[in-house]
Short mmCIF file of C-alpha atoms and ligand atoms in Angstrom, two decimals:
data_model
loop_
_atom_site.label_atom_id
_atom_site.label_comp_id
_atom_site.label_asym_id
_atom_site.label_seq_id
_atom_site.Cartn_x
_atom_site.Cartn_y
_atom_site.Cartn_z
CA UNK A 7 -6.25 -3.08 -17.50
CA UNK A 8 -3.68 -5.44 -19.01
CA UNK A 9 -2.88 -9.10 -18.56
CA UNK A 10 0.76 -9.91 -19.40
CA UNK A 11 3.77 -12.01 -18.71
CA UNK A 12 6.16 -9.60 -16.99
CA UNK A 13 9.92 -10.35 -16.78
CA UNK A 14 11.39 -10.34 -13.29
CA UNK A 15 14.09 -7.61 -13.35
CA UNK A 16 14.99 -7.90 -9.68
CA UNK A 17 13.91 -9.97 -6.74
CA UNK A 18 15.62 -9.70 -3.34
CA UNK A 19 14.91 -10.12 0.31
CA UNK A 20 14.14 -6.69 1.90
CA UNK A 21 13.88 -7.77 5.55
CA UNK A 22 13.40 -11.21 7.08
CA UNK A 23 10.21 -12.54 5.48
CA UNK A 24 9.79 -9.56 3.13
CA UNK A 25 10.75 -9.28 -0.50
CA UNK A 26 11.01 -6.59 -3.16
CA UNK A 27 10.04 -7.66 -6.66
CA UNK A 28 10.79 -5.61 -9.73
CA UNK A 29 8.82 -6.36 -12.89
CA UNK A 30 9.07 -5.12 -16.43
CA UNK A 31 5.47 -4.22 -17.30
CA UNK A 32 5.47 -1.05 -19.36
CA UNK A 33 1.74 -1.04 -20.18
CA UNK A 34 0.79 -1.30 -16.49
CA UNK A 35 3.44 1.10 -15.34
CA UNK A 36 2.39 3.70 -17.95
CA UNK A 37 -1.21 3.67 -16.67
CA UNK A 38 -0.82 3.08 -12.92
CA UNK A 39 -2.13 5.58 -10.46
CA UNK A 40 -1.01 5.78 -6.85
CA UNK A 41 -2.85 3.28 -4.67
CA UNK A 42 -3.83 0.89 -7.45
CA UNK A 43 -2.80 -2.76 -7.30
CA UNK A 44 -2.05 -5.81 -9.46
CA UNK A 45 -3.15 -9.37 -9.27
CA UNK A 46 -0.23 -11.83 -9.57
CA UNK A 47 -0.25 -15.56 -10.29
CA UNK A 48 2.25 -16.69 -7.66
CA UNK A 49 3.21 -19.90 -9.52
CA UNK A 50 2.83 -21.30 -13.05
CA UNK A 51 1.04 -24.39 -11.63
CA UNK A 52 -2.71 -24.83 -11.17
CA UNK A 53 -2.28 -24.54 -7.45
CA UNK A 54 -2.71 -22.01 -5.96
CA UNK A 55 -5.28 -21.24 -8.61
CA UNK A 56 -6.25 -17.70 -7.58
CA UNK A 57 -4.07 -14.68 -8.18
CA UNK A 58 -3.01 -12.63 -5.16
CA UNK A 59 -3.40 -8.82 -4.87
CA UNK A 60 -0.37 -6.55 -4.28
CA UNK A 61 -0.16 -2.78 -4.14
CA UNK A 62 1.98 -1.12 -6.82
CA UNK A 63 4.74 0.03 -4.43
CA UNK A 64 6.55 2.21 -6.91
CA UNK A 65 6.76 2.81 -10.62
CA UNK A 66 9.62 3.81 -12.97
CA UNK A 67 7.75 4.78 -16.18
CA UNK A 68 11.03 5.75 -17.84
CA UNK A 69 12.11 2.07 -18.03
CA UNK A 70 8.70 0.40 -17.73
CA UNK A 71 9.33 -1.07 -14.34
CA UNK A 72 7.09 -1.46 -11.33
CA UNK A 73 7.98 -2.67 -7.89
CA UNK A 74 6.10 -4.75 -5.36
CA UNK A 75 6.99 -4.96 -1.69
CA UNK A 76 5.49 -8.01 -0.08
CA UNK A 77 5.41 -10.10 3.05
CA UNK A 78 5.41 -13.94 2.96
CA UNK A 79 2.29 -15.06 4.80
CA UNK A 80 1.10 -18.26 3.11
CA UNK A 81 1.41 -20.63 0.15
CA UNK A 82 1.09 -18.00 -2.61
CA UNK A 83 3.63 -15.51 -1.28
CA UNK A 84 5.94 -18.40 -0.31
CA UNK A 85 5.92 -19.61 -3.99
CA UNK A 86 6.27 -16.05 -5.26
CA UNK A 87 9.36 -15.57 -3.13
CA UNK A 88 11.01 -18.51 -5.06
CA UNK A 89 10.60 -16.85 -8.56
CA UNK A 90 13.98 -16.16 -10.11
CA UNK A 91 15.25 -13.07 -11.90
CA UNK A 92 14.60 -13.35 -15.68
CA UNK A 93 11.55 -15.62 -15.19
CA UNK A 94 8.11 -14.40 -16.47
CA UNK A 95 5.32 -13.66 -13.99
CA UNK A 96 1.65 -13.55 -15.01
CA UNK A 97 0.18 -10.26 -13.84
CA UNK A 98 -2.99 -8.28 -14.35
CA UNK A 99 -3.30 -4.53 -13.67
CA UNK A 100 -3.48 -1.79 -12.91
CA UNK A 101 -6.61 -2.44 -10.85
CA UNK A 102 -8.82 -0.59 -8.47
CA UNK A 103 -9.49 2.96 -7.46
CA UNK A 104 -6.38 4.75 -6.18
CA UNK A 105 -5.63 7.78 -3.97
CA UNK A 106 -7.03 11.24 -4.83
CA UNK A 107 -4.48 13.94 -4.15
CA UNK A 108 -6.54 17.15 -3.44
CA UNK A 109 -5.09 20.03 -5.47
CA UNK A 110 -5.06 22.32 -2.43
CA UNK A 111 -3.11 19.90 -0.29
CA UNK A 112 0.41 21.10 -0.86
CA UNK A 113 1.62 19.32 2.33
CA UNK A 114 0.48 15.78 2.93
CA UNK A 115 1.15 13.04 5.46
CA UNK A 116 1.44 9.34 4.72
CA UNK A 117 1.10 6.81 7.49
CA UNK A 118 1.97 3.12 7.03
CA UNK A 119 2.29 0.30 9.49
CA UNK A 120 4.13 -2.90 8.47
CA UNK A 121 3.65 -3.75 4.85
CA UNK A 122 0.97 -1.07 4.68
CA UNK A 123 3.86 1.25 3.72
CA UNK A 124 3.83 -0.55 0.28
CA UNK A 125 0.59 1.19 -0.52
CA UNK A 126 1.15 4.72 0.85
CA UNK A 127 4.62 4.88 -0.71
CA UNK A 128 3.02 5.26 -4.07
CA UNK A 129 1.13 8.37 -3.07
CA UNK A 130 4.22 9.86 -1.44
CA UNK A 131 6.01 9.24 -4.80
CA UNK A 132 3.19 10.90 -6.73
CA UNK A 133 3.12 13.90 -4.38
CA UNK A 134 6.86 14.44 -4.48
CA UNK A 135 6.75 14.25 -8.34
CA UNK A 136 4.33 17.26 -8.14
CA UNK A 137 6.71 19.06 -5.72
CA UNK A 138 4.43 18.69 -2.63
CA UNK A 139 5.87 18.43 0.86
CA UNK A 140 5.43 14.98 2.38
CA UNK A 141 5.66 13.83 5.98
CA UNK A 142 5.99 10.07 6.21
CA UNK A 143 5.26 8.12 9.39
CA UNK A 144 6.44 4.52 9.32
CA UNK A 145 5.74 2.07 12.05
CA UNK A 146 6.51 -1.58 12.82
CA UNK A 147 6.78 -3.94 15.70
CA UNK A 148 10.64 -3.88 15.71
CA UNK A 149 13.48 -2.05 13.98
CA UNK A 150 14.04 -5.01 11.65
CA UNK A 151 10.49 -4.70 10.30
CA UNK A 152 10.62 -0.98 9.32
CA UNK A 153 10.04 -0.86 5.59
CA UNK A 154 10.96 1.64 2.85
CA UNK A 155 12.46 4.25 5.22
CA UNK A 156 15.41 4.91 3.08
CA UNK A 157 13.25 4.99 -0.14
CA UNK A 158 11.03 7.67 1.49
CA UNK A 159 14.08 9.73 2.49
CA UNK A 160 15.42 9.45 -1.08
CA UNK A 161 12.14 10.83 -2.36
CA UNK A 162 12.61 13.84 -0.08
CA UNK A 163 10.02 13.05 2.48
CA UNK A 164 10.48 13.98 6.16
CA UNK A 165 10.34 10.61 7.72
CA UNK A 166 9.54 9.73 11.37
CA UNK A 167 9.46 6.19 12.68
CA UNK A 168 7.93 4.31 15.60
CA UNK A 169 8.48 0.85 16.93
CA UNK A 170 6.44 -1.08 19.50
CA UNK A 171 9.60 -1.97 21.53
CA UNK A 172 11.23 1.51 21.18
CA UNK A 173 14.38 0.01 19.61
CA UNK A 174 14.25 2.63 16.84
CA UNK A 175 12.46 6.00 16.80
CA UNK A 176 9.48 6.74 18.99
CA UNK A 177 8.13 3.96 21.26
CA UNK A 178 4.36 3.92 20.88
CA UNK A 179 1.61 4.65 18.43
CA UNK A 180 2.70 6.17 15.15
CA UNK A 181 -0.50 8.17 15.29
CA UNK A 182 0.92 10.15 18.26
CA UNK A 183 3.56 11.37 15.80
CA UNK A 184 0.82 12.27 13.27
CA UNK A 185 -1.19 14.08 15.94
CA UNK A 186 1.74 16.13 16.97
CA UNK A 187 2.65 17.04 13.30
CA UNK A 188 -1.02 17.89 12.57
CA UNK A 189 -0.86 20.46 15.35
CA UNK A 190 2.48 22.01 14.35
CA UNK A 191 2.23 21.91 10.49
CA UNK A 192 -0.38 22.72 7.97
CA UNK A 193 -1.14 19.18 6.74
CA UNK A 194 -3.68 19.24 3.95
CA UNK A 195 -4.40 15.53 3.54
CA UNK A 196 -3.60 12.22 5.17
CA UNK A 197 -3.16 8.77 3.58
CA UNK A 198 -3.17 5.62 5.70
CA UNK A 199 -2.70 1.87 5.27
CA UNK A 200 -2.35 -0.53 8.14
CA UNK A 201 -4.37 -2.16 10.90
CA UNK A 202 -7.94 -1.38 11.86
CA UNK A 203 -6.59 0.14 15.08
CA UNK A 204 -4.34 2.52 13.02
CA UNK A 205 -7.15 3.54 10.72
CA UNK A 206 -9.42 4.35 13.69
CA UNK A 207 -6.72 6.45 15.42
CA UNK A 208 -5.87 8.26 12.20
CA UNK A 209 -9.52 8.95 11.49
CA UNK A 210 -9.94 10.51 14.90
CA UNK A 211 -6.90 12.78 14.45
CA UNK A 212 -7.98 13.82 10.95
CA UNK A 213 -11.48 14.56 12.18
CA UNK A 214 -10.31 16.70 15.13
CA UNK A 215 -7.83 18.62 12.92
CA UNK A 216 -10.33 18.96 10.02
CA UNK A 217 -8.06 17.13 7.53
CA UNK A 218 -9.44 14.93 4.74
CA UNK A 219 -8.00 11.42 4.94
CA UNK A 220 -7.99 8.41 2.67
CA UNK A 221 -7.35 4.77 3.54
CA UNK A 222 -6.38 1.73 1.49
CA UNK A 223 -8.14 -1.48 2.70
CA UNK A 224 -6.68 -4.98 2.57
CA UNK A 225 -9.41 -7.45 1.83
CA UNK A 226 -8.98 -10.98 0.68
CA UNK A 227 -9.83 -11.10 -3.07
CA UNK A 228 -10.60 -13.98 -5.39
CA UNK A 229 -10.89 -12.30 -8.74
CA UNK A 230 -9.75 -8.69 -8.27
CA UNK A 231 -11.91 -7.52 -11.20
CA UNK A 232 -15.45 -7.17 -9.70
CA UNK A 233 -16.65 -10.48 -10.85
CA UNK A 234 -17.03 -12.61 -7.72
CA UNK A 235 -18.43 -10.39 -4.93
CA UNK A 236 -15.78 -11.95 -2.70
CA UNK A 237 -14.39 -8.64 -1.50
CA UNK A 238 -17.72 -6.89 -0.74
CA UNK A 239 -17.64 -4.65 2.34
CA UNK A 240 -20.20 -2.38 4.01
CA UNK A 241 -18.99 1.21 3.59
CA UNK A 242 -20.58 4.66 3.69
CA UNK A 243 -21.81 7.18 6.18
CA UNK A 244 -23.77 6.19 9.32
CA UNK A 245 -27.31 5.44 8.36
CA UNK A 246 -26.35 5.14 4.68
CA UNK A 247 -24.11 2.07 4.41
CA UNK A 248 -24.00 0.06 1.15
CA UNK A 249 -21.97 -2.90 0.03
CA UNK A 250 -19.05 -1.96 -2.19
CA UNK A 251 -16.46 -4.09 -3.93
CA UNK A 252 -13.06 -3.32 -2.52
CA UNK A 253 -11.33 -4.41 -5.69
CA UNK A 254 -13.27 -2.03 -7.96
CA UNK A 255 -14.70 0.79 -5.71
CA UNK A 256 -11.52 0.75 -3.59
CA UNK A 257 -9.09 -0.31 -2.33
CA UNK A 258 -8.84 3.37 -1.47
CA UNK A 259 -11.78 4.99 0.41
CA UNK A 260 -12.35 8.19 2.27
CA UNK A 261 -11.58 7.28 5.84
CA UNK A 262 -15.01 8.21 7.34
CA UNK A 263 -16.69 5.72 4.96
CA UNK A 264 -14.94 2.66 6.41
CA UNK A 265 -15.51 3.26 10.12
CA UNK A 266 -17.79 0.60 11.57
C1 FAD B 316 -5.45 -4.27 -2.47
C2 FAD B 316 -4.52 -5.11 -1.75
C3 FAD B 316 -3.19 -4.76 -1.78
C4 FAD B 316 -2.21 -5.54 -1.10
N1 FAD B 316 -0.95 -5.22 -1.19
C5 FAD B 316 -0.01 -5.93 -0.54
C6 FAD B 316 1.37 -5.58 -0.63
O1 FAD B 316 1.75 -4.59 -1.19
N2 FAD B 316 2.27 -6.34 0.11
C7 FAD B 316 1.84 -7.46 0.75
O2 FAD B 316 2.75 -8.14 1.34
N3 FAD B 316 0.62 -7.84 0.83
C8 FAD B 316 -0.35 -7.06 0.19
N4 FAD B 316 -1.59 -7.52 0.25
C9 FAD B 316 -2.01 -8.77 0.98
C10 FAD B 316 -1.67 -9.92 0.08
O3 FAD B 316 -2.64 -9.93 -1.02
C11 FAD B 316 -1.81 -11.24 0.91
O4 FAD B 316 -0.83 -11.24 1.85
C12 FAD B 316 -1.66 -12.42 -0.02
O5 FAD B 316 -2.78 -12.57 -0.80
C13 FAD B 316 -1.46 -13.68 0.80
O6 FAD B 316 -1.40 -14.77 -0.11
P1 FAD B 316 -0.82 -16.20 0.38
O7 FAD B 316 -1.23 -17.21 -0.66
O8 FAD B 316 0.61 -16.07 0.69
O9 FAD B 316 -1.49 -16.48 1.70
P2 FAD B 316 -2.86 -17.22 2.06
O10 FAD B 316 -2.54 -18.64 2.15
O11 FAD B 316 -3.91 -16.71 1.06
O12 FAD B 316 -3.22 -16.54 3.42
C14 FAD B 316 -2.38 -16.73 4.57
C15 FAD B 316 -2.99 -16.02 5.72
O13 FAD B 316 -3.14 -14.63 5.50
C16 FAD B 316 -4.45 -14.25 5.51
N5 FAD B 316 -4.72 -13.34 4.43
C17 FAD B 316 -4.50 -13.54 3.10
N6 FAD B 316 -4.77 -12.46 2.35
C18 FAD B 316 -5.21 -11.53 3.19
C19 FAD B 316 -5.65 -10.18 3.05
N7 FAD B 316 -5.75 -9.59 1.94
N8 FAD B 316 -5.99 -9.52 4.18
C20 FAD B 316 -5.90 -10.07 5.36
N9 FAD B 316 -5.55 -11.34 5.56
C21 FAD B 316 -5.15 -12.01 4.56
C22 FAD B 316 -5.24 -15.54 5.31
O14 FAD B 316 -6.53 -15.47 5.95
C23 FAD B 316 -4.37 -16.50 5.99
O15 FAD B 316 -4.58 -16.51 7.39
C24 FAD B 316 -2.62 -6.74 -0.39
C25 FAD B 316 -3.95 -7.08 -0.35
C26 FAD B 316 -4.86 -6.26 -1.02
C27 FAD B 316 -6.33 -6.65 -1.02
S1 FES B 317 -12.41 -9.73 -5.66
FE1 FES B 317 -13.91 -10.50 -6.89
S2 FES B 317 -15.44 -8.88 -6.81
FE2 FES B 317 -13.77 -8.07 -5.79
#
């Protein structure tokens, strides 16, 4: 884990209310595993005091860069969106427990809704670097809010999209697309990030098809380094639930562990 002032190499709007931030952070990039995250101080002022967690969307180890894809939701992300190229940003990482790519899973599926794509993109990138086949299912409310579709295609993933209003791709649940692919292809592992509803549906499909699945959880975090207990969540198998810290034991868990 490193704490550093990372220079902003690029910062641009991705979609209305969404930004892509590229930071020069060679130590973090060199160690980062898919599914890990960083804690960022969104402003140099004392307020907001607490860092905010963001998935490491993509890494480019060859030039020491990492990318964050984020949505503006409150004060911290609003201030972050105002940071200019060339400025330093105070960042800690890589943090948490990332995805586990099972060696036998030569074909995988990643499923991301909304900004959840920012987390599963990293495992798609890792899988493609190892020559695995990747189906990517991207979902959003509307066409305008679909994220990283072109990035996934450039990686060589087979991408399918769904929107709630049907303006682009399939109209309906992205998990319908996953279910259909799980029947027709030999998917070895599934990776999910999104709403509770998405996680439940994906868990059901994975269980029925006998596919191991992992999920990245979004939990509010105060410290990000296992010091405050602020992110504790009950996880485990029925009858054997224990509190775990999402920042240290997660954010990635096996999907059956997080079902309530
Ligand atoms: C491991 C991890 C990875 C994440 N990766 C990304 C990412 O790649 N891109 C991205 O856009 N966001 C990501 N998030 C969410 C991001 O951390 C929050 O959106 C951010 O902290 C909001 O800060 P803020 O100051 O703008 O909003 P705040 O003022 O802190 O909050 C605004 C509103 O959002 C709610 N909120 C804040 N944080 C969370 C949260 N973690 N879960 C649910 N509701 C929340 C608050 O309750 C409030 O209603 C991630 C969170 C975690 C835990
Ligand atoms: S955020 Fe502090 S213990 Fe996890």
